[in-house]
Short mmCIF file of C-alpha atoms in Angstrom, two decimals:
data_model
loop_
_atom_site.label_atom_id
_atom_site.label_comp_id
_atom_site.label_asym_id
_atom_site.label_seq_id
_atom_site.Cartn_x
_atom_site.Cartn_y
_atom_site.Cartn_z
CA MET U 1 8.11 113.26 24.50
CA SER U 2 6.22 110.82 26.61
CA ASP U 3 7.55 109.94 30.03
CA ALA U 4 5.64 106.64 30.18
CA VAL U 5 4.90 103.68 28.03
CA GLU U 6 1.63 102.06 27.08
CA PRO U 7 2.46 98.38 27.70
CA ASN U 8 0.54 96.86 24.80
CA ALA U 9 2.15 99.15 22.24
CA ILE U 10 4.97 96.57 21.61
CA PRO U 11 4.03 93.45 19.69
CA SER U 12 4.79 89.93 20.91
CA PRO U 13 7.72 88.25 19.07
CA ARG U 14 6.45 86.49 15.99
CA ALA U 15 9.04 83.75 16.22
CA ARG U 16 8.74 82.86 12.57
CA GLY U 17 11.89 80.73 12.49
CA ARG U 18 11.04 78.94 15.78
CA VAL U 19 7.50 78.01 14.67
CA LEU U 20 8.64 76.88 11.22
CA GLN U 21 11.38 74.77 12.79
CA ALA U 22 8.91 73.11 15.09
CA VAL U 23 6.62 72.43 12.20
CA ASN U 24 9.40 71.05 10.05
CA LYS U 25 10.59 68.76 12.83
CA THR U 26 7.13 67.26 13.61
CA TRP U 27 5.51 67.62 10.14
CA PRO U 28 8.25 67.10 7.56
CA ARG U 29 5.42 67.03 4.95
CA PHE U 30 2.55 68.87 6.54
CA ILE U 31 0.80 69.29 3.23
CA SER U 32 1.73 68.15 -0.24
CA GLY U 33 2.68 69.71 -3.57
CA ALA U 34 1.40 73.10 -4.62
CA VAL U 35 -0.45 73.79 -1.37
CA GLU U 36 2.66 73.60 0.73
CA GLY U 37 4.72 75.70 -1.62
CA ARG U 38 2.02 78.39 -1.92
CA ALA U 39 1.53 78.49 1.90
CA ARG U 40 5.24 78.97 2.53
CA GLU U 41 5.46 81.64 -0.23
CA LEU U 42 2.72 83.65 1.47
CA ILE U 43 4.28 83.29 4.91
CA ASP U 44 7.61 84.48 3.61
CA ASN U 45 5.85 87.62 2.37
CA ASP U 46 4.02 88.13 5.63
CA GLN U 47 0.62 87.43 4.10
CA TYR U 48 -0.57 85.36 6.96
CA GLY U 49 -4.31 85.62 6.25
CA GLU U 50 -3.85 84.29 2.67
CA ALA U 51 -1.53 81.58 4.03
CA ALA U 52 -4.24 80.54 6.54
CA GLU U 53 -6.73 80.28 3.76
CA VAL U 54 -4.40 78.03 1.72
CA LEU U 55 -3.88 75.77 4.76
CA GLU U 56 -7.60 75.55 5.39
CA GLN U 57 -8.10 74.58 1.75
CA GLY U 58 -5.46 71.86 2.28
CA ILE U 59 -7.49 70.51 5.16
CA GLY U 60 -10.57 70.43 2.89
CA LYS U 61 -8.55 68.48 0.27
CA TYR U 62 -6.34 66.16 2.32
CA GLY U 63 -7.92 66.08 5.76
CA ALA U 64 -7.10 67.71 9.11
CA GLY U 65 -4.21 65.27 9.75
CA SER U 66 -2.25 66.59 6.71
CA VAL U 67 -1.76 70.14 8.14
CA SER U 68 0.23 71.30 11.16
CA GLN U 69 -2.28 72.71 13.59
CA LEU U 70 0.44 74.88 15.16
CA LEU U 71 1.27 76.56 11.84
CA LEU U 72 -2.42 77.09 10.98
CA ALA U 73 -3.12 78.57 14.45
CA TRP U 74 0.02 80.85 14.16
CA CYS U 75 -1.20 82.13 10.67
CA LEU U 76 -4.76 82.71 11.96
CA HIS U 77 -3.33 84.57 15.03
CA LEU U 78 -1.13 86.91 12.96
CA SER U 79 -4.06 87.58 10.51
CA GLY U 80 -6.33 88.65 13.40
CA ARG U 81 -8.65 85.69 13.51
CA GLN U 82 -8.17 84.96 17.24
CA GLU U 83 -11.26 82.94 17.86
CA ASP U 84 -10.46 80.57 14.95
CA ALA U 85 -6.79 80.48 16.02
CA LEU U 86 -7.66 79.44 19.53
CA GLY U 87 -9.24 76.12 18.56
CA TRP U 88 -6.29 75.17 16.41
CA ALA U 89 -3.83 76.22 19.06
CA ALA U 90 -5.60 74.07 21.66
CA GLY U 91 -5.45 71.24 19.20
CA ALA U 92 -1.65 71.82 18.74
CA VAL U 93 -1.20 71.61 22.53
CA GLU U 94 -3.15 68.30 22.66
CA GLU U 95 -1.21 66.98 19.67
CA GLU U 96 2.26 68.12 21.00
CA PRO U 97 1.97 68.59 24.80
CA GLU U 98 5.75 68.93 25.16
CA SER U 99 5.99 71.65 22.50
CA ALA U 100 6.84 74.99 24.18
CA ASP U 101 5.88 76.78 21.00
CA ALA U 102 2.43 75.30 21.08
CA HIS U 103 1.92 76.45 24.69
CA TRP U 104 3.36 79.88 23.90
CA LEU U 105 1.07 80.43 20.94
CA HIS U 106 -1.96 79.17 22.89
CA GLY U 107 -1.13 81.56 25.79
CA THR U 108 -0.55 84.51 23.38
CA ILE U 109 -3.97 83.98 21.75
CA LEU U 110 -5.65 83.72 25.11
CA PHE U 111 -4.20 87.13 26.03
CA GLU U 112 -5.40 88.60 22.84
CA LEU U 113 -8.94 87.35 23.74
CA GLY U 114 -8.70 88.87 27.26
CA ARG U 115 -8.36 85.55 29.11
CA ALA U 116 -5.31 86.55 31.10
CA ASP U 117 -5.31 83.83 33.76
CA GLU U 118 -5.50 81.06 31.26
CA GLY U 119 -2.88 82.75 29.00
CA THR U 120 -0.52 83.11 32.02
CA ALA U 121 -0.88 79.33 32.74
CA SER U 122 0.08 78.47 29.12
CA LEU U 123 3.03 80.83 29.06
CA TRP U 124 4.31 79.44 32.35
CA ARG U 125 4.10 75.87 30.89
CA ALA U 126 6.13 77.12 27.84
CA ALA U 127 8.74 78.60 30.19
CA GLU U 128 8.91 75.32 32.13
CA LEU U 129 9.53 73.34 29.03
CA THR U 130 12.37 75.59 27.89
CA PRO U 131 13.79 77.13 31.05
CA ASP U 132 16.76 78.66 29.19
CA ASN U 133 14.59 80.72 26.86
CA GLY U 134 14.35 84.26 28.23
CA ARG U 135 11.68 85.27 25.71
CA TYR U 136 8.91 83.33 27.53
CA TYR U 137 9.74 85.04 30.87
CA MET U 138 9.80 88.47 29.11
CA GLN U 139 6.45 87.64 27.49
CA LEU U 140 5.07 86.90 30.94
CA ALA U 141 6.49 90.12 32.25
CA TRP U 142 4.91 92.15 29.39
CA TYR U 143 1.50 90.52 29.34
CA ARG U 144 0.64 89.38 32.75
CA TYR U 145 2.28 91.82 35.24
CA ARG U 146 2.23 95.10 33.31
CA ASP U 147 -0.64 96.47 35.50
CA GLN U 148 0.48 94.80 38.74
CA GLU U 149 3.20 95.76 41.25
CA PHE U 150 6.55 96.53 39.80
CA ALA U 151 8.37 94.02 42.02
CA LYS U 152 6.79 91.10 40.22
CA THR U 153 7.44 92.59 36.82
CA ARG U 154 11.10 93.32 37.61
CA GLU U 155 11.63 89.75 38.88
CA LEU U 156 10.43 88.31 35.59
CA VAL U 157 12.43 90.85 33.54
CA GLU U 158 15.64 89.95 35.35
CA GLN U 159 14.98 86.23 34.82
CA ALA U 160 14.47 86.85 31.12
CA LEU U 161 17.70 88.91 30.92
CA GLU U 162 19.66 86.35 32.84
CA ARG U 163 18.67 83.66 30.36
CA SER U 164 18.84 85.63 27.08
CA PRO U 165 21.17 88.61 27.57
CA ASP U 166 22.07 88.80 23.91
CA ASP U 167 18.46 88.68 22.56
CA VAL U 168 17.55 91.99 20.93
CA TRP U 169 13.80 91.51 21.59
CA VAL U 170 14.40 90.77 25.29
CA GLN U 171 16.65 93.80 25.76
CA HIS U 172 14.22 96.11 23.85
CA THR U 173 11.18 94.90 25.75
CA ALA U 174 12.99 95.27 29.07
CA GLY U 175 13.64 98.87 28.08
CA ARG U 176 9.94 99.37 27.29
CA ILE U 177 8.79 97.93 30.58
CA TYR U 178 11.29 100.01 32.62
CA GLU U 179 10.26 103.12 30.64
CA HIS U 180 6.66 102.31 31.52
CA HIS U 181 7.48 102.22 35.14
CA LEU U 182 9.54 105.42 34.84
CA ARG U 183 12.87 103.87 35.37
CA HIS U 184 14.32 105.98 32.56
CA LYS U 185 18.02 105.33 33.27
CA ARG U 186 17.56 101.56 33.18
CA ALA U 187 15.41 101.79 30.09
CA HIS U 188 18.08 103.83 28.41
CA ALA U 189 20.75 101.18 29.21
CA HIS U 190 18.59 98.37 27.64
CA TYR U 191 17.85 100.38 24.53
CA VAL U 192 21.57 101.01 24.04
CA ARG U 193 22.33 97.29 24.55
CA ALA U 194 19.62 96.28 22.05
CA LEU U 195 20.97 98.71 19.46
CA GLU U 196 24.51 97.30 19.98
CA LEU U 197 23.17 93.80 19.25
CA ASP U 198 21.28 94.97 16.15
CA PRO U 199 22.32 98.43 14.87
CA ASP U 200 19.77 98.23 12.07
CA ASP U 201 16.65 97.83 14.32
CA VAL U 202 14.72 100.96 13.61
CA SER U 203 12.18 100.49 16.45
CA VAL U 204 14.97 100.36 19.01
CA ARG U 205 16.68 103.48 17.62
CA ASP U 206 13.41 105.33 17.72
CA ASP U 207 12.79 104.43 21.42
CA LEU U 208 16.39 105.43 22.17
CA ALA U 209 15.71 108.86 20.62
CA VAL U 210 12.59 109.24 22.80
CA ILE U 211 14.22 108.20 26.07
CA LEU U 212 17.24 110.46 25.50
CA GLN U 213 14.99 113.44 25.11
CA THR U 214 12.91 112.35 28.20
CA ARG U 215 16.10 112.29 30.23
CA GLY U 216 16.94 115.77 29.05
CA ARG U 217 19.71 114.83 26.60
CA LEU U 218 18.07 116.79 23.88
CA SER U 219 20.86 117.01 21.33
CA ALA U 220 21.70 113.31 21.62
CA GLY U 221 18.04 112.42 21.18
CA LEU U 222 17.74 114.66 18.03
CA ARG U 223 20.92 113.23 16.62
CA VAL U 224 19.60 109.61 17.00
CA ALA U 225 16.21 110.68 15.37
CA TRP U 226 18.20 112.21 12.50
CA GLN U 227 20.28 109.00 12.07
CA SER U 228 17.01 106.99 12.02
CA LEU U 229 15.65 109.18 9.25
CA ARG U 230 18.87 108.94 7.21
CA ALA U 231 18.86 105.15 7.59
CA ALA U 232 15.15 104.93 6.56
CA GLU U 233 15.81 107.12 3.52
CA ALA U 234 18.73 104.90 2.47
CA ARG U 235 16.51 101.77 2.84
CA ALA U 236 13.72 103.43 0.72
CA LYS U 237 16.22 104.08 -2.08
CA VAL U 238 17.07 100.30 -2.27
CA PRO U 239 14.94 98.42 -4.83
CA GLY U 240 12.27 96.30 -3.21
CA THR U 241 12.66 92.64 -2.53
CA GLU U 242 10.28 89.83 -1.93
CA ASP U 243 10.73 90.14 1.86
CA GLU U 244 10.65 93.93 2.05
CA PRO U 245 8.90 95.66 -0.78
CA VAL U 246 9.49 99.36 -1.54
CA ALA U 247 6.06 100.34 -0.10
CA ALA U 248 7.14 99.06 3.36
CA GLY U 249 10.32 101.10 3.27
CA ALA U 250 8.28 104.24 2.31
CA ALA U 251 5.90 103.69 5.16
CA GLY U 252 8.87 103.33 7.55
CA THR U 253 10.26 106.63 6.20
CA GLU U 254 7.07 108.40 7.03
CA ASP U 255 7.40 107.21 10.68
CA GLU U 256 10.97 108.43 10.80
CA VAL U 257 10.08 111.75 9.33
CA ARG U 258 7.35 112.24 12.00
CA LEU U 259 9.71 111.30 14.85
CA TYR U 260 12.49 113.64 13.51
CA GLU U 261 9.92 116.50 13.20
CA MET U 262 8.84 116.03 16.80
CA ALA U 263 12.46 115.85 17.97
CA LEU U 264 13.26 119.14 16.18
CA ARG U 265 10.32 120.91 17.80
CA HIS U 266 10.96 119.41 21.13
CA TRP U 267 14.60 120.63 21.19
CA SER U 268 13.76 124.37 21.31
CA TRP U 269 10.63 123.87 23.37
CA ARG U 270 12.43 121.93 26.09
CA TRP U 271 15.02 124.65 26.42
CA TYR U 272 12.18 127.12 27.03
CA GLU U 273 10.96 124.73 29.77
CA ARG U 274 14.36 124.77 31.42
CA VAL U 275 14.36 128.52 31.70
CA LEU U 276 10.77 128.37 33.28
CA ARG U 277 12.16 125.86 35.75
CA GLY U 278 15.03 128.24 36.64
CA ALA U 279 12.60 131.15 36.95
CA LEU U 280 10.43 129.22 39.43
CA LEU U 281 13.45 128.41 41.54
CA LEU U 282 14.85 131.88 41.53
CA ASN U 283 11.44 133.39 42.34
CA VAL U 284 11.05 131.18 45.40
CA ILE U 285 14.63 131.83 46.61
CA ASP U 286 14.24 135.61 46.20
CA TRP U 287 10.97 135.39 48.02
CA ILE U 288 12.39 133.56 51.06
CA PHE U 289 15.81 135.12 51.05
CA PRO U 290 15.67 138.70 49.75
CA THR U 291 19.10 139.86 48.44
CA PRO U 292 20.54 143.27 47.68
CA TRP U 293 20.35 144.13 44.01
CA VAL U 294 24.12 143.98 43.51
CA GLU U 295 24.43 140.41 44.67
CA ALA U 296 21.23 139.49 43.00
CA GLY U 297 22.44 141.05 39.72
CA ALA U 298 25.67 139.11 39.90
CA VAL U 299 23.85 135.81 40.46
CA ALA U 300 21.32 136.57 37.66
CA GLY U 301 24.14 137.51 35.24
CA ALA U 302 26.04 134.32 36.05
CA LEU U 303 22.93 132.13 35.65
CA VAL U 304 22.05 133.76 32.20
CA LEU U 305 25.56 133.27 30.96
CA LEU U 306 25.50 129.64 32.11
CA TYR U 307 22.15 129.06 30.43
CA TRP U 308 23.25 130.54 27.05
CA ALA U 309 26.56 128.66 27.21
CA ALA U 310 24.71 125.44 27.68
CA TRP U 311 22.24 126.41 24.87
CA PHE U 312 24.96 127.13 22.38
CA TRP U 313 26.94 124.08 23.39
CA SER U 314 23.90 121.87 22.84
CA LEU U 315 23.24 123.59 19.52
CA ARG U 316 26.87 123.10 18.44
CA ALA U 317 26.64 119.39 19.27
CA LEU U 318 24.11 118.90 16.53
CA PRO U 319 24.99 117.91 13.00
CA PRO U 320 24.83 120.86 10.55
CA GLU U 321 21.72 119.40 8.93
CA CYS U 322 19.89 119.39 12.20
CA ARG U 323 20.84 123.02 12.97
CA ARG U 324 19.58 124.01 9.58
CA ASP U 325 16.35 121.99 10.01
CA LEU U 326 15.68 123.67 13.36
CA VAL U 327 14.99 126.93 11.57
CA GLY U 328 13.69 125.26 8.31
CA LYS U 329 10.56 126.12 6.64
CA GLY U 330 7.49 125.49 8.76
CA ARG U 331 9.62 125.54 11.94
CA ARG U 332 11.00 129.04 11.99
CA GLY U 333 7.98 130.49 13.85
CA HIS U 334 8.08 127.76 16.47
CA PHE U 335 11.87 128.24 16.99
CA ALA U 336 11.45 132.04 17.20
CA GLY U 337 8.49 131.72 19.57
CA ALA U 338 10.50 129.54 21.99
CA LEU U 339 13.42 131.98 21.82
CA VAL U 340 11.28 135.13 22.38
CA ARG U 341 9.57 133.39 25.33
CA THR U 342 12.93 132.46 26.75
CA LEU U 343 14.26 136.05 26.45
CA LEU U 344 11.10 137.42 27.99
CA VAL U 345 11.28 135.08 31.04
CA LEU U 346 15.02 135.89 31.55
CA THR U 347 14.25 139.65 31.33
CA VAL U 348 11.36 139.54 33.80
CA MET U 349 13.44 137.46 36.30
CA GLY U 350 16.26 139.96 36.01
CA LEU U 351 13.85 142.71 36.95
CA VAL U 352 12.52 140.59 39.83
CA LEU U 353 15.99 140.04 41.28
CA TRP U 354 16.95 143.66 40.79
CA GLY U 355 13.80 144.98 42.50
CA GLU U 356 12.39 144.15 45.93
CA LEU U 357 9.01 142.53 45.43
CA SER U 358 6.46 142.12 48.21
CA ALA U 359 5.14 138.72 49.11
CA LEU U 360 1.96 139.33 47.05
CA GLN U 361 4.00 140.36 44.03
CA HIS U 362 6.09 137.19 44.30
CA LEU U 363 2.85 135.24 44.50
CA GLY U 364 1.74 136.94 41.33
CA MET U 365 5.00 136.04 39.65
CA LEU U 366 4.53 132.44 40.71
CA ALA U 367 1.11 132.39 39.11
CA LEU U 368 2.57 133.72 35.86
CA ILE U 369 5.27 131.06 35.82
CA VAL U 370 2.67 128.37 36.52
CA GLY U 371 0.61 129.82 33.58
CA GLY U 372 3.70 129.58 31.39
CA TYR U 373 4.19 125.94 32.43
CA LEU U 374 0.61 125.18 31.53
CA GLU U 375 1.13 126.72 28.11
CA TRP U 376 4.39 124.82 27.75
CA TYR U 377 2.69 121.48 28.63
CA TRP U 378 -0.20 122.12 26.27
CA ARG U 379 2.12 122.88 23.37
CA ALA U 380 4.38 119.90 24.18
CA ALA U 381 1.35 117.60 23.96
CA GLN U 382 0.44 119.09 20.61
CA ILE U 383 4.00 118.49 19.32
CA SER U 384 3.90 114.97 20.47
CA GLY U 385 0.42 114.37 18.94
CA ARG U 386 -1.00 112.95 22.22
CA PRO U 387 -3.82 113.93 24.50
CA VAL U 388 -3.26 116.91 26.80
CA PHE U 389 -4.48 114.69 29.64
CA GLY U 390 -3.33 111.11 29.66
CA VAL U 391 -0.42 109.20 28.09
CA ASP U 392 0.03 107.97 24.58
CA ARG U 393 3.12 105.96 23.83
CA GLU U 394 3.15 106.98 20.13
CA VAL U 395 5.19 110.09 20.64
#
């Protein structure tokens, strides 16, 4: 699994309810009759491009004053028409200068267009207008300071958490930011809190599965990935509704299947990495402090027993379905390959501790272990579906 996060992998909050509430308050009848009904129906089904077209048709029929500029800008933004959305968002700010939502949307669109300084100013204005809303501070942390020094980012994150500690999106985004900056323990805590607030949030559970494996809690991460898959399969069996058609559920299931497959393969492969790590340490210790074969054999035997006890305990902690899937069709070769490599490394290190190698031979062993690590890293990148060099969050 990836040890870092690509900051722009997480979407900004859509804030459907907030935007629609703002529109209803200022524009109780923003357009009339069939146009209004059709636009809201499309918005409810997440068809923002079509909704934007309906609103633009309303302007043609009833004039610009009959349509909420904020709502039209929001629909254009979510449909990917950022240049068009910017003009309407600027109009919404002029029309409602005290609307935090108008400034928020204006800033978000500016960031999408690469105008970070102007976007920051708009988001700060939104935060000033609603100082108790942690989402605006988190949005600033996510957009503006993701590539700057961590101290500034952390300050904004803490401000957001102080204002909105029970907001799922704020907790989830805090976890993503901390994971990006390799603060895995803090990221883990925020993912756990976000999942407590919304146990049905699939994206939070997926990130929790990744961070658990990143932190070395392999069985726990695999269990969470398995639970996500079970939940996705249950949702896919439910008849489609207007808000969430069956096709969307099926697509979500494919994502969960992919995550579960990666978690299964990572489980055995990470255990192989642990034995490589132990071999590296033992080789260096034996190189610096040569020990008689009796003591070395006792230490090696104890370490091997400890390793296999931990391996079996971790395997036992998995649900029966996961244990079966580890050696399921298409994964048996991978599992067997990791196991054979593990046994080979343990055997070689036993021989190294039993014998008395010269400095040159120890150097050769070190080169072999490094080669094993390179193979492990290359295969781990393949399992994750990311480049061998560089970081891809989608793992």
